[in-house]
mmCIF file of C-alpha atoms in Angstrom:
data_model
loop_
_atom_site.group_PDB
_atom_site.id
_atom_site.type_symbol
_atom_site.label_atom_id
_atom_site.label_comp_id
_atom_site.label_asym_id
_atom_site.label_seq_id
_atom_site.Cartn_x
_atom_site.Cartn_y
_atom_site.Cartn_z
ATOM 1 C CA UNK T 1 12.055 -46.483 31.330
ATOM 2 C CA UNK T 2 12.593 -43.010 32.839
ATOM 3 C CA UNK T 3 14.520 -41.737 29.587
ATOM 4 C CA UNK T 4 11.781 -43.008 27.272
ATOM 5 C CA UNK T 5 9.064 -40.915 29.302
ATOM 6 C CA UNK T 6 11.361 -38.021 29.227
ATOM 7 C CA UNK T 7 12.222 -38.199 25.448
ATOM 8 C CA UNK T 8 8.277 -38.331 25.163
ATOM 9 C CA UNK T 9 7.257 -35.149 27.102
ATOM 10 C CA UNK T 10 10.415 -33.113 25.293
ATOM 11 C CA UNK T 11 8.905 -34.616 22.305
ATOM 12 C CA UNK T 12 5.507 -33.583 23.009
ATOM 13 C CA UNK T 13 6.475 -30.394 24.319
ATOM 14 C CA UNK T 14 8.383 -29.468 20.964
ATOM 15 C CA UNK T 15 5.557 -30.403 18.865
ATOM 16 C CA UNK T 16 3.279 -27.929 21.065
ATOM 17 C CA UNK T 17 6.154 -25.316 20.782
ATOM 18 C CA UNK T 18 5.975 -25.473 17.192
ATOM 19 C CA UNK T 19 2.405 -25.542 16.670
ATOM 20 C CA UNK T 20 1.761 -22.550 18.857
ATOM 21 C CA UNK T 21 4.605 -20.501 16.788
ATOM 22 C CA UNK T 22 2.955 -21.286 13.515
ATOM 23 C CA UNK T 23 -0.653 -20.006 15.030
ATOM 24 C CA UNK T 24 1.103 -16.752 16.223
ATOM 25 C CA UNK T 25 2.618 -16.191 13.092
ATOM 26 C CA UNK T 26 -0.204 -16.932 11.328
ATOM 27 C CA UNK T 27 -2.548 -14.494 13.190
ATOM 28 C CA UNK T 28 -0.146 -11.649 12.270
ATOM 29 C CA UNK T 29 -1.585 -8.914 10.184
ATOM 30 C CA UNK T 30 -0.680 -8.984 6.498
ATOM 31 C CA UNK T 31 -0.150 -5.457 4.652
ATOM 32 C CA UNK T 32 -3.466 -4.306 2.900
ATOM 33 C CA UNK T 33 -4.283 -1.937 0.117
ATOM 34 C CA UNK T 34 -7.525 0.158 -0.634
ATOM 35 C CA UNK T 35 -8.121 3.559 -2.440
ATOM 36 C CA UNK T 36 -10.561 5.652 -3.701
ATOM 37 C CA UNK T 37 -10.996 8.463 -6.524
ATOM 38 C CA UNK T 38 -13.356 10.994 -6.220
ATOM 39 C CA UNK T 39 -15.463 12.317 -9.195
ATOM 40 C CA UNK T 40 -14.306 14.595 -11.721
ATOM 41 C CA UNK T 41 -14.190 18.481 -10.178
ATOM 42 C CA UNK T 42 -13.224 21.768 -11.284
ATOM 43 C CA UNK T 43 -9.489 21.973 -11.867
ATOM 44 C CA UNK T 44 -6.710 24.249 -10.668
ATOM 45 C CA UNK T 45 -4.182 22.589 -12.987
ATOM 46 C CA UNK T 46 -1.738 21.597 -9.982
ATOM 47 C CA UNK T 47 -0.747 18.624 -8.272
ATOM 48 C CA UNK T 48 -0.973 18.341 -4.441
ATOM 49 C CA UNK T 49 0.389 15.623 -2.271
ATOM 50 C CA UNK T 50 -0.076 14.628 1.156
ATOM 51 C CA UNK T 51 1.069 11.616 3.439
ATOM 52 C CA UNK T 52 -0.059 10.764 6.579
ATOM 53 C CA UNK T 53 1.005 7.840 8.936
ATOM 54 C CA UNK T 54 -2.002 6.719 11.138
ATOM 55 C CA UNK T 55 -0.285 4.023 13.597
ATOM 56 C CA UNK T 56 0.911 1.101 10.959
ATOM 57 C CA UNK T 57 -1.179 2.693 8.456
ATOM 58 C CA UNK T 58 0.273 4.687 5.119
ATOM 59 C CA UNK T 59 -2.536 7.136 3.814
ATOM 60 C CA UNK T 60 -1.521 9.169 0.867
ATOM 61 C CA UNK T 61 -3.521 11.685 -0.843
ATOM 62 C CA UNK T 62 -2.964 13.119 -4.491
ATOM 63 C CA UNK T 63 -5.431 15.998 -6.123
ATOM 64 C CA UNK T 64 -4.633 14.786 -9.529
ATOM 65 C CA UNK T 65 -5.531 17.273 -12.688
ATOM 66 C CA UNK T 66 -6.426 14.777 -15.518
ATOM 67 C CA UNK T 67 -8.637 14.321 -18.630
ATOM 68 C CA UNK T 68 -12.376 14.376 -17.653
ATOM 69 C CA UNK T 69 -13.158 10.882 -19.405
ATOM 70 C CA UNK T 70 -10.445 9.007 -17.458
ATOM 71 C CA UNK T 71 -11.373 6.071 -15.193
ATOM 72 C CA UNK T 72 -8.889 6.321 -12.698
ATOM 73 C CA UNK T 73 -7.429 3.164 -10.851
ATOM 74 C CA UNK T 74 -4.563 2.880 -8.224
ATOM 75 C CA UNK T 75 -2.149 0.028 -8.331
ATOM 76 C CA UNK T 76 0.249 -0.315 -5.619
ATOM 77 C CA UNK T 77 3.854 -2.363 -5.587
ATOM 78 C CA UNK T 78 5.608 -2.979 -2.177
ATOM 79 C CA UNK T 79 9.211 -4.080 -2.109
ATOM 80 C CA UNK T 80 10.778 -4.248 1.471
ATOM 81 C CA UNK T 81 10.494 -0.641 2.728
ATOM 82 C CA UNK T 82 9.865 1.018 -1.046
ATOM 83 C CA UNK T 83 6.101 1.571 -1.463
ATOM 84 C CA UNK T 84 5.251 2.778 -5.017
ATOM 85 C CA UNK T 85 1.659 4.221 -6.007
ATOM 86 C CA UNK T 86 0.440 3.919 -10.005
ATOM 87 C CA UNK T 87 -2.434 5.902 -10.890
ATOM 88 C CA UNK T 88 -3.514 4.210 -14.084
ATOM 89 C CA UNK T 89 -6.114 5.056 -16.436
ATOM 90 C CA UNK T 90 -8.804 2.789 -17.297
ATOM 91 C CA UNK T 91 -11.119 4.777 -19.150
ATOM 92 C CA UNK T 92 -10.589 7.125 -22.211
ATOM 93 C CA UNK T 93 -8.630 10.158 -23.034
ATOM 94 C CA UNK T 94 -10.352 13.594 -23.805
ATOM 95 C CA UNK T 95 -9.833 17.262 -24.306
ATOM 96 C CA UNK T 96 -10.774 18.540 -21.140
ATOM 97 C CA UNK T 97 -9.321 18.568 -17.765
ATOM 98 C CA UNK T 98 -10.652 18.390 -14.337
ATOM 99 C CA UNK T 99 -9.415 17.314 -10.794
ATOM 100 C CA UNK T 100 -9.473 14.114 -9.451
ATOM 101 C CA UNK T 101 -8.968 13.319 -5.471
ATOM 102 C CA UNK T 102 -7.188 9.943 -5.155
ATOM 103 C CA UNK T 103 -6.491 8.596 -2.061
ATOM 104 C CA UNK T 104 -4.667 5.082 -0.937
ATOM 105 C CA UNK T 105 -3.883 3.007 2.304
ATOM 106 C CA UNK T 106 -1.528 0.576 2.706
ATOM 107 C CA UNK T 107 -2.579 -0.874 5.981
ATOM 108 C CA UNK T 108 -0.306 -2.968 8.768
ATOM 109 C CA UNK T 109 3.108 -2.006 7.749
ATOM 110 C CA UNK T 110 5.996 -3.074 9.952
ATOM 111 C CA UNK T 111 7.643 -0.341 11.925
ATOM 112 C CA UNK T 112 10.729 1.163 9.894
ATOM 113 C CA UNK T 113 11.495 3.935 7.066
ATOM 114 C CA UNK T 114 9.797 3.434 3.982
ATOM 115 C CA UNK T 115 10.192 5.231 0.509
ATOM 116 C CA UNK T 116 7.050 6.259 -1.063
ATOM 117 C CA UNK T 117 6.639 7.238 -4.605
ATOM 118 C CA UNK T 118 3.715 8.226 -6.647
ATOM 119 C CA UNK T 119 3.480 7.843 -10.362
ATOM 120 C CA UNK T 120 0.867 9.024 -12.399
ATOM 121 C CA UNK T 121 -0.983 8.394 -14.962
ATOM 122 C CA UNK T 122 -0.278 5.269 -17.167
ATOM 123 C CA UNK T 123 -2.475 4.997 -19.881
ATOM 124 C CA UNK T 124 -2.315 1.826 -22.345
ATOM 125 C CA UNK T 125 1.401 2.473 -23.902
ATOM 126 C CA UNK T 126 2.137 5.777 -21.990
ATOM 127 C CA UNK T 127 4.368 4.710 -18.882
ATOM 128 C CA UNK T 128 3.459 6.624 -15.437
ATOM 129 C CA UNK T 129 5.829 9.342 -14.818
ATOM 130 C CA UNK T 130 7.454 9.751 -11.154
ATOM 131 C CA UNK T 131 5.333 12.897 -9.345
ATOM 132 C CA UNK T 132 6.581 12.484 -5.864
ATOM 133 C CA UNK T 133 9.376 10.762 -4.137
ATOM 134 C CA UNK T 134 9.633 11.069 -0.006
ATOM 135 C CA UNK T 135 10.353 9.046 3.089
ATOM 136 C CA UNK T 136 8.354 8.306 5.756
ATOM 137 C CA UNK T 137 8.684 6.468 9.312
ATOM 138 C CA UNK T 138 6.137 4.021 10.594
ATOM 139 C CA UNK T 139 6.513 4.211 14.463
ATOM 140 C CA UNK T 140 7.122 0.677 16.685
#
């Protein structure tokens, strides 16, 4: 009878450990993404890039000279330790140029070294071109 009681205690403890492990893993923050694109401004015709690490967040900023009638959105693709930002024109094209301030943040990244690439601008059948390629480290 003592063996049966011990087996029940071990089985019960194992179930509790499995449930707690699942709850802990389920509550881990998952990477997330957001972006902003400012209004069309005066053009200096130069791309400018900055990348900033804030804790476990990666903040990318791009001063993008592009056509005035564009509607710029950002898509991010993350594979392991590679993060690719794609600027996409979902609007029109026209004959004037202005500057867009594009900012994007990927949050809750695991510690490690990441390759960061910025591609711009994808429009209909025009593929995005690689504009920026660098590595950054997310601290522990």
